[in-house]
Short mmCIF file of C-alpha atoms in Angstrom, two decimals:
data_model
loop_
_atom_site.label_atom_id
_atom_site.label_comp_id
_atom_site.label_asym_id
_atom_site.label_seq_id
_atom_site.Cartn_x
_atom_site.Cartn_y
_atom_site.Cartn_z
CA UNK A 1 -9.86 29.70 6.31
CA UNK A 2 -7.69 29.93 9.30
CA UNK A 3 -8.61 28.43 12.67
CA UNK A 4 -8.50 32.29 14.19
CA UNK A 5 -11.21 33.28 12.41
CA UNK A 6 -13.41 30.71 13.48
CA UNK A 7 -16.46 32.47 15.34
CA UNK A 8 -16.49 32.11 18.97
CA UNK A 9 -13.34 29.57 19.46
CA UNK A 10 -11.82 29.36 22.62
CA UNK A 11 -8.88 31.15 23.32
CA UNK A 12 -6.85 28.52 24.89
CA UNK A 13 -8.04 25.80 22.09
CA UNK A 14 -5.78 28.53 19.69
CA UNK A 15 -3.36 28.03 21.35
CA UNK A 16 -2.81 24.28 21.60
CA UNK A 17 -3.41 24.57 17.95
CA UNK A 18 -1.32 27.32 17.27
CA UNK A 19 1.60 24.58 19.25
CA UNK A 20 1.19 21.66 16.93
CA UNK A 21 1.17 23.87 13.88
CA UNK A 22 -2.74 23.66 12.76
CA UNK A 23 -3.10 27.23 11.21
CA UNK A 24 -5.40 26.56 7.89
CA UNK A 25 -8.72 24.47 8.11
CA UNK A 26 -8.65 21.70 5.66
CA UNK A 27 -11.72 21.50 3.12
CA UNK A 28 -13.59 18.35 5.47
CA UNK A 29 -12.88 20.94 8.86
CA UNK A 30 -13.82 24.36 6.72
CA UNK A 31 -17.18 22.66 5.71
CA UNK A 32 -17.56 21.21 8.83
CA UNK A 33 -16.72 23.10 11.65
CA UNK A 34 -18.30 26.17 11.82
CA UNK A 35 -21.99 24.40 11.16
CA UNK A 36 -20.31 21.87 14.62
CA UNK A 37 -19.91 24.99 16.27
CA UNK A 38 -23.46 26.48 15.13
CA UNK A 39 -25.01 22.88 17.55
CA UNK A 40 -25.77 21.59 14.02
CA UNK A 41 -25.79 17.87 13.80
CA UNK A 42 -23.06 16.28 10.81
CA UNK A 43 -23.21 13.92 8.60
CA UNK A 44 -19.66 13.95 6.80
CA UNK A 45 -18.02 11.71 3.95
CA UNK A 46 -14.47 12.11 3.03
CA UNK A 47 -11.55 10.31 2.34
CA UNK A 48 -9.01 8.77 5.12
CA UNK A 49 -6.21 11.43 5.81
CA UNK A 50 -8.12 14.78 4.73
CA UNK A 51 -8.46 15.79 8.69
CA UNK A 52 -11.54 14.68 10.28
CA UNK A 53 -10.10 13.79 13.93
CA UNK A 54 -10.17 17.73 14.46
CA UNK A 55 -13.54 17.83 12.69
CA UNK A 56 -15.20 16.44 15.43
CA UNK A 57 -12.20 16.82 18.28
CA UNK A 58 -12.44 20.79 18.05
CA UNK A 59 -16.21 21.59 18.62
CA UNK A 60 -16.00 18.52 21.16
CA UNK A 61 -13.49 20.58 23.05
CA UNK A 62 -14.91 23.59 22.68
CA UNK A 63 -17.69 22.80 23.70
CA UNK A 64 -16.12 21.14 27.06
CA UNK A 65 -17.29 22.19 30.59
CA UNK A 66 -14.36 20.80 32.89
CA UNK A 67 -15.97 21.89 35.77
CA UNK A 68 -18.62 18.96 34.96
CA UNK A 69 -18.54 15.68 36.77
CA UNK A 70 -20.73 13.68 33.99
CA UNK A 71 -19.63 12.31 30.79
CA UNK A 72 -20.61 14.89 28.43
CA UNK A 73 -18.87 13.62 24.86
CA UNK A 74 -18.49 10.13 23.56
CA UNK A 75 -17.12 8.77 20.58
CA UNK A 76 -17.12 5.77 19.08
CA UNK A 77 -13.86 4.04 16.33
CA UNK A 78 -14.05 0.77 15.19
CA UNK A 79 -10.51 -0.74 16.38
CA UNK A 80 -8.73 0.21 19.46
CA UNK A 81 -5.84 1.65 17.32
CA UNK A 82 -8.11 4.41 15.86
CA UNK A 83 -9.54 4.89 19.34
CA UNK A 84 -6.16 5.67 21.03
CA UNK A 85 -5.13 8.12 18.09
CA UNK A 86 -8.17 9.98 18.63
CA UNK A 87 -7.37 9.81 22.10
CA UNK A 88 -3.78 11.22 21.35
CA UNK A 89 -4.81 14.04 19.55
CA UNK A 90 -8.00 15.20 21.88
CA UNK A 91 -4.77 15.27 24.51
CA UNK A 92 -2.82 17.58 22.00
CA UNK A 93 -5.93 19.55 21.82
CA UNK A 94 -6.72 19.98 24.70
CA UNK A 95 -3.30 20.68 26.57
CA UNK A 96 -4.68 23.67 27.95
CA UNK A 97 -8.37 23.22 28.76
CA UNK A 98 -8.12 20.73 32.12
CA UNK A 99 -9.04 18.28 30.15
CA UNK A 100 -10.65 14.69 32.23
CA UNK A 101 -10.98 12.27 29.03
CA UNK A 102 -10.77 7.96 29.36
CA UNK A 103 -9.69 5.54 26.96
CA UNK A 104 -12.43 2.45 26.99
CA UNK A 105 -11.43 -0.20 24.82
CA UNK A 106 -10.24 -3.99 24.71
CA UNK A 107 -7.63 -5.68 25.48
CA UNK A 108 -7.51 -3.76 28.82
CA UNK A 109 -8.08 -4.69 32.31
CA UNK A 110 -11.75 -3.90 33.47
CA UNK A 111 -9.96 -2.65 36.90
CA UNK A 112 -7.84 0.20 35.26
CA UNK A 113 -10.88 1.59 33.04
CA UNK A 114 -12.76 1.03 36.48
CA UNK A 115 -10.21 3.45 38.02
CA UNK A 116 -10.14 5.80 34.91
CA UNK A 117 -14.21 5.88 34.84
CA UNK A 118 -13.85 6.63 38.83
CA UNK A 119 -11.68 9.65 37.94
CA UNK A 120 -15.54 10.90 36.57
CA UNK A 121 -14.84 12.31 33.19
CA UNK A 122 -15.90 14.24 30.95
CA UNK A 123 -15.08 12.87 27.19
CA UNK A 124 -15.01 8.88 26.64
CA UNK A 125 -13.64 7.67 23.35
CA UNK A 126 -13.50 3.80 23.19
CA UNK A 127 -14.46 0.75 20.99
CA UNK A 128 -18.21 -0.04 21.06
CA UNK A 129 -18.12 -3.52 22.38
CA UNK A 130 -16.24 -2.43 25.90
CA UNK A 131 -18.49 0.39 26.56
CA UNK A 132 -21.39 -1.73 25.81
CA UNK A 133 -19.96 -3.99 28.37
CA UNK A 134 -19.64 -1.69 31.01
CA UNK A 135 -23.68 -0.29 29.91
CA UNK A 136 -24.81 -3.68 30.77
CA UNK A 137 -22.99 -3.92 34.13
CA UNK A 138 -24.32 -0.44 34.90
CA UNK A 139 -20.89 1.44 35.09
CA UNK A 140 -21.35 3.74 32.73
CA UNK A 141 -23.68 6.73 32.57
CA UNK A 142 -25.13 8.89 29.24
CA UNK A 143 -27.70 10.59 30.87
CA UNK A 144 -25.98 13.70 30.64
CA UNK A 145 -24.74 13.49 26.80
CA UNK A 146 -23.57 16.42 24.80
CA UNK A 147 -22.25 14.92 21.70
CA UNK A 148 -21.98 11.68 20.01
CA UNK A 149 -19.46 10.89 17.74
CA UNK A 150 -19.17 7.88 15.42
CA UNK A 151 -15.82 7.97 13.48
CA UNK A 152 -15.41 5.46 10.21
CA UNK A 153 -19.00 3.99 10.77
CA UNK A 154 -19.15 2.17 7.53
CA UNK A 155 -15.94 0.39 9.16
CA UNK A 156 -17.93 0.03 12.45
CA UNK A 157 -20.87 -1.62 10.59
CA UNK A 158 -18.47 -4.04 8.21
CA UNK A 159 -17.25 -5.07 11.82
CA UNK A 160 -20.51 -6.18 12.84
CA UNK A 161 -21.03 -3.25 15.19
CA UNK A 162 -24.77 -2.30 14.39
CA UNK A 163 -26.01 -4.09 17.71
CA UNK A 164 -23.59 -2.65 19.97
CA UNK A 165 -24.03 0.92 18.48
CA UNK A 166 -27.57 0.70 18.86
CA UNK A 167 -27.04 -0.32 22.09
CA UNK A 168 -25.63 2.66 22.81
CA UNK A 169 -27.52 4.95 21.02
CA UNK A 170 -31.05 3.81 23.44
CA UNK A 171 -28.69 4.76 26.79
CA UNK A 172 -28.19 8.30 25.13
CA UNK A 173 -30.60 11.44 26.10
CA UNK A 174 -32.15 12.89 23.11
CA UNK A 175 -31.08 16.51 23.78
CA UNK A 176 -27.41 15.71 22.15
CA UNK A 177 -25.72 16.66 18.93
CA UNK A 178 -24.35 13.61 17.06
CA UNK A 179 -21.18 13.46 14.41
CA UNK A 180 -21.34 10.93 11.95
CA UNK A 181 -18.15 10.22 9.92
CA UNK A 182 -17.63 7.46 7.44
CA UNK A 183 -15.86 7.23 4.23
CA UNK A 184 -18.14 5.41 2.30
CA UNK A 185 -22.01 5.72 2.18
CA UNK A 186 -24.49 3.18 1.08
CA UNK A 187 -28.00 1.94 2.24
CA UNK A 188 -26.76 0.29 5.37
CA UNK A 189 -24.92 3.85 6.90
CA UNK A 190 -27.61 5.95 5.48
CA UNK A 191 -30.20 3.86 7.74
CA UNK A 192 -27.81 3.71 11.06
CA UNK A 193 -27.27 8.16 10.22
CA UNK A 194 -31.32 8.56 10.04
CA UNK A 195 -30.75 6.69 13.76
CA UNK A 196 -28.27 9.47 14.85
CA UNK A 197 -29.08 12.59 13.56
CA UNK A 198 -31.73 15.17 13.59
CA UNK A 199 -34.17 16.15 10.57
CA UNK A 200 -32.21 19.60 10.19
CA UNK A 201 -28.87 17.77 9.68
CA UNK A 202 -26.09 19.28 7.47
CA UNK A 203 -24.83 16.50 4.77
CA UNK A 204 -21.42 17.32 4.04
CA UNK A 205 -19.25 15.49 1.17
CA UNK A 206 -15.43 16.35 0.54
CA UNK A 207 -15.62 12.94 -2.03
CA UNK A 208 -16.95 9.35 -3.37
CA UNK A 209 -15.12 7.61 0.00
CA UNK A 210 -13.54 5.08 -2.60
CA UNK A 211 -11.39 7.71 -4.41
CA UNK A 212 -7.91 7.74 -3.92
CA UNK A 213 -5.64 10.91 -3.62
CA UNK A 214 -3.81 12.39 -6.34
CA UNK A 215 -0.86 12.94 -4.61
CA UNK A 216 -0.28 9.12 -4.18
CA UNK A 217 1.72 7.35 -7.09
CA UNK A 218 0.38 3.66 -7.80
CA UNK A 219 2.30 1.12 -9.37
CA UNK A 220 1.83 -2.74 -9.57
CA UNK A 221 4.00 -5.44 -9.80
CA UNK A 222 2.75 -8.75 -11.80
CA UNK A 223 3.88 -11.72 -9.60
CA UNK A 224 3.80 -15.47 -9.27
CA UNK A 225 2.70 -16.57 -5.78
CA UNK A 226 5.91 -18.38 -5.64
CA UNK A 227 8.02 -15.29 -6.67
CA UNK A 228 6.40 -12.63 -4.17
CA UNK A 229 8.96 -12.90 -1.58
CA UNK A 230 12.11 -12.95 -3.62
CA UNK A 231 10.76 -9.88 -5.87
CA UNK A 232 9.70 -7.96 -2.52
CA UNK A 233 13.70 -8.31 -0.80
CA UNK A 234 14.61 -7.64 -4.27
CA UNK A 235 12.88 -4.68 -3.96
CA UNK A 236 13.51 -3.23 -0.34
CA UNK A 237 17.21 -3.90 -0.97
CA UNK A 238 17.58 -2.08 -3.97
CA UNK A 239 15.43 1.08 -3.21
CA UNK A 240 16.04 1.01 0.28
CA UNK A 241 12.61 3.06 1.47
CA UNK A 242 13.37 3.79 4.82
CA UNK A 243 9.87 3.76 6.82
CA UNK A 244 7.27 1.11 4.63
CA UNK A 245 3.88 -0.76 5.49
CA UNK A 246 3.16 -3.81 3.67
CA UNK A 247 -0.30 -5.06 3.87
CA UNK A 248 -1.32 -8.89 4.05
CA UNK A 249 -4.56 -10.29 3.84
CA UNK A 250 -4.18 -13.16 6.96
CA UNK A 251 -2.51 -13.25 10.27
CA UNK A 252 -0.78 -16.51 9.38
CA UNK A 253 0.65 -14.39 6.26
CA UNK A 254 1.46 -11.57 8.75
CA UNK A 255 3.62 -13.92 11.01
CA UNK A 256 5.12 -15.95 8.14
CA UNK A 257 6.56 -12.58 6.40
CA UNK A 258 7.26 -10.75 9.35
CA UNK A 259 9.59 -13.80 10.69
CA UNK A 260 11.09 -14.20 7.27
CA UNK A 261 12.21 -10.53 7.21
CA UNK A 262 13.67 -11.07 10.43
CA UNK A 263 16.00 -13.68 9.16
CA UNK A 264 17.29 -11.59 6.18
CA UNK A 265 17.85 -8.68 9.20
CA UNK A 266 15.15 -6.55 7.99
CA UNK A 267 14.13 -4.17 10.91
CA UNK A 268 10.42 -5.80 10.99
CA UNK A 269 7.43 -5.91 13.13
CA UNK A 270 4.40 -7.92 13.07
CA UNK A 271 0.42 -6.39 13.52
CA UNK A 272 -2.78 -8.50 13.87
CA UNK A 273 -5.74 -8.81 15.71
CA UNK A 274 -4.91 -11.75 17.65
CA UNK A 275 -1.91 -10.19 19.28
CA UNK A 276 -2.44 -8.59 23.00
CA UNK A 277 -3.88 -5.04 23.28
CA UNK A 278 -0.61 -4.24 25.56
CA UNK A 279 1.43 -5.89 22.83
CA UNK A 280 -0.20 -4.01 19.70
CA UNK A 281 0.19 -0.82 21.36
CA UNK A 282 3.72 -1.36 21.98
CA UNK A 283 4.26 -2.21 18.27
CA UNK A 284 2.73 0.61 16.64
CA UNK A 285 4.48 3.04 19.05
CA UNK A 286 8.18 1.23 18.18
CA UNK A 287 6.91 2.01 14.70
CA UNK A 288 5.49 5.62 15.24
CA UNK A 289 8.68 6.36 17.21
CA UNK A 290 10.89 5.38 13.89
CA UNK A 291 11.66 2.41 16.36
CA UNK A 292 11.00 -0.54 13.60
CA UNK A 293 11.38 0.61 9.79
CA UNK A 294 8.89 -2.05 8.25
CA UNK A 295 5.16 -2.49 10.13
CA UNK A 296 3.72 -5.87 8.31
CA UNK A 297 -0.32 -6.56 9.07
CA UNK A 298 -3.57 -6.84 8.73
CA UNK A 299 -6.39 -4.80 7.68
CA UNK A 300 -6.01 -3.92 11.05
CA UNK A 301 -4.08 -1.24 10.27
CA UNK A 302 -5.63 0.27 7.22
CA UNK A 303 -7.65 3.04 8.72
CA UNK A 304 -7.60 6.06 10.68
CA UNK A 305 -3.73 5.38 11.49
CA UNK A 306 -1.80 8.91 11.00
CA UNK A 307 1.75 8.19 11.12
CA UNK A 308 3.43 10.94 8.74
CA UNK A 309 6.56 9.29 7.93
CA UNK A 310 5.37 6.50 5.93
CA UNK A 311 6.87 6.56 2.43
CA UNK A 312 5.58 3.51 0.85
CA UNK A 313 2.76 1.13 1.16
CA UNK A 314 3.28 -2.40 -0.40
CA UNK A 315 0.02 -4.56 -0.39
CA UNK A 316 1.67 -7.96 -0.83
CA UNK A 317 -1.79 -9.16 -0.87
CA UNK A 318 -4.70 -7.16 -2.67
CA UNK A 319 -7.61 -6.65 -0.28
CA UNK A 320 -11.42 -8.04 -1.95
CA UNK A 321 -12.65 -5.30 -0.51
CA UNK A 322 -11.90 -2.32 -2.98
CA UNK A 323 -12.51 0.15 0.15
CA UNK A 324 -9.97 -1.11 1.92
CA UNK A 325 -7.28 -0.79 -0.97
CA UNK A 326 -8.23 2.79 -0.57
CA UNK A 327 -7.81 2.47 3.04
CA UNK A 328 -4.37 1.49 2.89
CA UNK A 329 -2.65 3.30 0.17
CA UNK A 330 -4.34 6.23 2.24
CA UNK A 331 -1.92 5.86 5.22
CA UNK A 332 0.46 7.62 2.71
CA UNK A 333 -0.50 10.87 0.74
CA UNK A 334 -1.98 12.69 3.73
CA UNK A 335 -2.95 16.24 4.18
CA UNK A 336 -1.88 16.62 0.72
CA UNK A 337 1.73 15.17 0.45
CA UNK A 338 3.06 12.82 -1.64
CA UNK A 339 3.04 9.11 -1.41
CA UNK A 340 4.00 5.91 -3.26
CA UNK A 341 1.99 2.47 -3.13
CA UNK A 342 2.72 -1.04 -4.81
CA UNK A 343 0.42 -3.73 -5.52
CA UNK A 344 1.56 -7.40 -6.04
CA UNK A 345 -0.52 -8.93 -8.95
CA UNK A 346 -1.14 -12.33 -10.00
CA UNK A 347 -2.43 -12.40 -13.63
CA UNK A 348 -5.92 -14.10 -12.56
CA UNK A 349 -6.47 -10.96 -10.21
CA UNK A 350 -5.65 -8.19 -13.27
CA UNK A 351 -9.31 -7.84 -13.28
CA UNK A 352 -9.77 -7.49 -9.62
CA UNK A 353 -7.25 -4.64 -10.20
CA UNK A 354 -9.15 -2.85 -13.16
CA UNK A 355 -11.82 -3.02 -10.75
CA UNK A 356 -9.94 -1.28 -8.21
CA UNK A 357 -8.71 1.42 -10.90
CA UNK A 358 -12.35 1.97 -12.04
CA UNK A 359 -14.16 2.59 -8.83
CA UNK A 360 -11.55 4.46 -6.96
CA UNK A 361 -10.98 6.98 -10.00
CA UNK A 362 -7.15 5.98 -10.11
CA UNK A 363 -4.69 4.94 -12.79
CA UNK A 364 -2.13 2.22 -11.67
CA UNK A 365 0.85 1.53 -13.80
CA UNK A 366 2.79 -1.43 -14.56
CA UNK A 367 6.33 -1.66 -12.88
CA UNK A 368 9.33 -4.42 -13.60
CA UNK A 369 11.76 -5.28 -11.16
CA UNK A 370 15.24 -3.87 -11.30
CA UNK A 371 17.34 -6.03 -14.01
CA UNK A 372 19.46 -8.25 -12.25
CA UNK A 373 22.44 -6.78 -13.53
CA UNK A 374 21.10 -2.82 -11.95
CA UNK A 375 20.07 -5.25 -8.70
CA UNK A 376 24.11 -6.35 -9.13
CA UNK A 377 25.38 -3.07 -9.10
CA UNK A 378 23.51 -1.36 -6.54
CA UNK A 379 24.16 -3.69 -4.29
CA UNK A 380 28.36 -3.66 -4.98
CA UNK A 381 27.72 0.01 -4.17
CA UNK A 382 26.32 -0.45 -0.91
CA UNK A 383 29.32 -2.77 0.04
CA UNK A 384 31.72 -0.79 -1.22
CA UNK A 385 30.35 1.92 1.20
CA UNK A 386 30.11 -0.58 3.62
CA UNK A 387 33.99 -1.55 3.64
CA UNK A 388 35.10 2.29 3.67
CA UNK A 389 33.26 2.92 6.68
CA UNK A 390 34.83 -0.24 7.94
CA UNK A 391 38.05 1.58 6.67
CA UNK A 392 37.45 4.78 7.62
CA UNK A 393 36.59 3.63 11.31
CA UNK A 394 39.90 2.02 11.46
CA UNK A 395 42.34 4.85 11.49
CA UNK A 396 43.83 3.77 14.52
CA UNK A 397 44.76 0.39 13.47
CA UNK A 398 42.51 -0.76 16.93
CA UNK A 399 42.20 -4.32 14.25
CA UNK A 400 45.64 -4.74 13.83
CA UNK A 401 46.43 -7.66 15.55
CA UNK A 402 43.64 -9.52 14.08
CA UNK A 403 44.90 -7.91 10.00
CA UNK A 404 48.59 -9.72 11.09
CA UNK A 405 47.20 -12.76 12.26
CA UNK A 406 44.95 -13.61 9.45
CA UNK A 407 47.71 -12.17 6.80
CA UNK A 408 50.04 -14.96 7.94
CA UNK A 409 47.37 -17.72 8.08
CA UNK A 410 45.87 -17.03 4.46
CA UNK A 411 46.62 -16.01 1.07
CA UNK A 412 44.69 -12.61 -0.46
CA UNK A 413 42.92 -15.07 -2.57
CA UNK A 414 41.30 -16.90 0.67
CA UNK A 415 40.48 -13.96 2.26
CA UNK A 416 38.41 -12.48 -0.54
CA UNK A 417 36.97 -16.24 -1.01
CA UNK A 418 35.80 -16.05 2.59
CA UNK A 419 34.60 -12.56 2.62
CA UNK A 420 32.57 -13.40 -0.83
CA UNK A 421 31.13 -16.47 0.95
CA UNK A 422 29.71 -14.29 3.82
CA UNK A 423 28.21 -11.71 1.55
CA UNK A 424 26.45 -14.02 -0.61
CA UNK A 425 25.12 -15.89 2.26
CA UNK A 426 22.67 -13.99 3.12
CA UNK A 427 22.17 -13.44 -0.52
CA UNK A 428 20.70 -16.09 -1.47
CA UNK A 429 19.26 -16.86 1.86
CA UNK A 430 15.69 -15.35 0.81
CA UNK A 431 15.69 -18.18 -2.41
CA UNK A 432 15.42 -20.83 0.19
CA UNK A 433 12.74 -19.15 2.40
CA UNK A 434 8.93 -20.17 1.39
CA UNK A 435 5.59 -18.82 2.76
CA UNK A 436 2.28 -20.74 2.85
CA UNK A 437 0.43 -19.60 -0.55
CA UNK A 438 -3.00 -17.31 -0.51
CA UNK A 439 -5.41 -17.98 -2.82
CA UNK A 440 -5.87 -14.95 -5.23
CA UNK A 441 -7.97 -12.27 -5.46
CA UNK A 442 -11.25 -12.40 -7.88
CA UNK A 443 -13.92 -10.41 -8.86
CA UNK A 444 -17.31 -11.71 -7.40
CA UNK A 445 -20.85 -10.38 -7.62
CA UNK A 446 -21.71 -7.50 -9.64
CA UNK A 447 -18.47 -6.67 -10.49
CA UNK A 448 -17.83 -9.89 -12.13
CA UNK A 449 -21.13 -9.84 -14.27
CA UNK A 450 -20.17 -6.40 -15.39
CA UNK A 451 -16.53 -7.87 -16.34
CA UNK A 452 -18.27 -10.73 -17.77
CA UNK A 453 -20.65 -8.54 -20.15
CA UNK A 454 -17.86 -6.05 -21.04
CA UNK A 455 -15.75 -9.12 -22.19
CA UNK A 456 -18.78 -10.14 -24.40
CA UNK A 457 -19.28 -7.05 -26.01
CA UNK A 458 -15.54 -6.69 -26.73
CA UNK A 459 -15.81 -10.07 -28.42
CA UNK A 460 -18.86 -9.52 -29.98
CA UNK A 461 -17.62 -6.12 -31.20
CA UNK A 462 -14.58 -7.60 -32.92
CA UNK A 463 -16.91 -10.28 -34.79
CA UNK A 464 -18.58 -7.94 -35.65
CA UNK A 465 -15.57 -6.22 -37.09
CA UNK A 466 -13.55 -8.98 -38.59
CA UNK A 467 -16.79 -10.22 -40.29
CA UNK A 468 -17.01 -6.80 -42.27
CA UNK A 469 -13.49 -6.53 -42.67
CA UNK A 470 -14.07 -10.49 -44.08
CA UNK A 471 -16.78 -9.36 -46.27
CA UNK A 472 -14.93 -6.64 -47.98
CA UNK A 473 -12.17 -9.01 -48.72
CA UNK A 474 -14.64 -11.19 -50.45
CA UNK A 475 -16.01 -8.51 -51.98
CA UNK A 476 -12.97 -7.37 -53.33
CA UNK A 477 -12.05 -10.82 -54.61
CA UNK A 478 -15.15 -11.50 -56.45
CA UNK A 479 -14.92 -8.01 -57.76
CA UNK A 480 -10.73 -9.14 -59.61
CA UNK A 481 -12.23 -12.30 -60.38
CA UNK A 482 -15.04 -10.48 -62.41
#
């Protein structure tokens, strides 16, 4: 379906979208957008990446009055990353429809939401913990709510967000339509939806929320703690991937490998929770703006972020949380193009990675780093093309004086002696360079009692089956001895 055959869209919401080149509805908007339109309440599962900012963000603003002076539509995102995106794109949206929308998150000074709040609009999009703040001190009114929107709420409730949202939820009228997104959906979401939404609902599911797209290529990488550094330069500098997010499980691991890129000149930047909400928005824009090539963090970064020219996610650390390795291989492989992710391995968490494989419906295949002879190579390539440029710059002999002086002072055999010293440097730099060590990754709960049994059954199975095979050897003995 395309978005001008929607029924009864405004004309001026076209044309914004018409601008930034939304023209087909993608299967999460087709289902979900014309019942949004219809005043139907949602509740909506898909995947990370398939769309669902517009899901919500078009009936929202079609649905806006501008002339209003209340707060009409409010939705709700679990970090203050996901909140600004939203924000970001309800701006693209809405370039044409007067729009009066506020950002409420943390990390911000109460005074300039004060100011933004004063400015009386009509859409608020924030983190639940702020605007619960500013409920309590009575600076914030619902009373005149026309949607409500909560975007990843399984996130929001692994977060330890019920309280908050339920906070909310009592300030709210009961004459509003609610949008309820969320990736996965188990007993704790389904009670928080039956909160939200009305008896005449529409359920909509695009997929399993742990599913991984098919247009993502997964490989792996078995490891040794020790070794993860060394095989990840290994790795950057032979196939150079020019805009990469590599995932660690810790903020100490974040700082530790973001520092030690720096020192091999890697064009890295660092993203965790405990760094400054002025300070994390300047780092993912230096990153959205091709600013920085490599983004290291946390899980901070594993949802909701749309950044399109990602080519590969590394998780140098596997998440425990299956969801979120879906999470973050999903920042690649969007709208339906193609991505790569790599996992780093130890052998004691190959099990946590079948686990993975099996409940997210993917197949992830071994990998070996480059031979160090292909490693060699590539990299006498690059410096070859490194000294021509150096060459070809140099038409006008503008290093001449320097050539003469350094001619006369050493032989051709000392120069090449120095020049090899300065390009193995930083060569062998990385050997020398050690991070604290994580602890690995292992199956717990019922995923380890189902490993457990299979193992069982597979031993028990080929008892089973050497004992026969046993028997008929016996058999076949007695039967020459006869």
């Amino acid at each position: 379906m395309k978005f001008n055959e929607l029924k009864n869209i405004n004309s001026e919401l076209l044309k914004s979208l018409s601008e930034i080149n939304f023209e087909t509805l993608s299967p999460i908007q087709e289902k979900t957008i014309p019942y949004a339109l219809e005043g139907f309440d949602i509740i909506a599962q898909a995947p990370t990446g398939t769309g669902k900012t517009a899901s919500f963000g078009i009936p929202i603003l079609n649905n806006l009055n501008s002339e209003s002076n209340y707060i009409e539509h409010l939705v709700i995102a679990p970090t203050r990353e996901l909140s600004m995106q939203i924000y970001n794109q309800f701006i693209k949206l809405g370039k044409y429809l007067n729009l009066k929308i506020a950002l409420i998150i943390g990390g911000v000074s109460y005074e300039k939401q004060f100011k933004e709040l004063s400015k009386k609009p009509n859409i608020i999009i924030g983190t639940p913990g702020r605007i619960n703040d500013f409920i309590k001190n009575k600076k914030i009114n619902f009373d005149h709510i026309k949607t409500f929107t909560l975007d990843e709420a399984d996130e929001l409730l692994n977060m330890g967000f019920k309280e908050e949202i339920e906070a909310i939820i009592s300030n709210l009228n009961s004459d509003h339509q609610s949008f309820f997104f969320t990736a996965t959906f188990d007993e704790k979401i389904k009670n928080m939806a039956k909160k939200i939404v009305k008896d005449d609902h529409k359920n909509i599911e695009i997929s399993s929320g742990l599913k991984t797209s098919q247009t993502i290529t997964q490989e792996y990488l078995l490891v040794k703690e020790k070794t993860k550094f060394v095989s990840l330069i290994k790795l950057l500098q032979y196939y150079k991937p020019k805009s990469l997010v590599i995932f660690c499980r810790t903020k100490k691991r974040v700082d530790e490998l973001c520092d030690a890129l720096k020192q091999l000149d890697f064009d890295a930047i660092g993203l965790h929770g405990d760094i400054a909400q002025k300070n994390r928005s300047f780092i993912m824009n230096q990153f959205r703006n091709n600013k920085k090539q490599i983004l290291v963090t946390t899980d901070v970064a594993a949802r909701g972020i749309d950044i399109h020219h990602i080519e590969w996610i590394i998780n140098f650390d596997l998440p425990q949380e299956i969801e979120y390795y879906t999470h973050r291989i999903g920042r690649v492989g969007r709208n339906g193009m193609s991505g790569y992710s790599l996992s780093f391995v130890k052998i004691d968490e190959i099990e946590h990675l079948r686990e993975i494989e099996i409940r997210t419906n993917s197949q992830i295949k071994e990998i070996f780093l480059p031979k160090e002879e292909e490693i060699y190579q590539k990299w006498r390539m690059q410096i070859d093309e490194k000294f021509q440029k150096i060459l070809n710059q140099n038409e006008d002999n503008q290093f001449s004086y320097l050539e003469n002086e350094l001619m006369e002072k050493y032989t051709l055999h000392d120069l090449a002696t120095i020049i090899a010293y300065y390009l193995l440097q930083d060569k062998h730099k990385y050997k020398k360079i050690n991070l604290t060590p994580e602890p690995s990754v292992i199956l717990k709960g019922q995923a380890k009692i189902r490993n457990i049994k299979n193992r069982i059954n597979k031993f028990n199975h080929n008892s089973r089956s050497n004992n026969s095979k046993n028997n008929n050897k016996k058999n076949r003995r007695a039967k020459w001895q006869k």
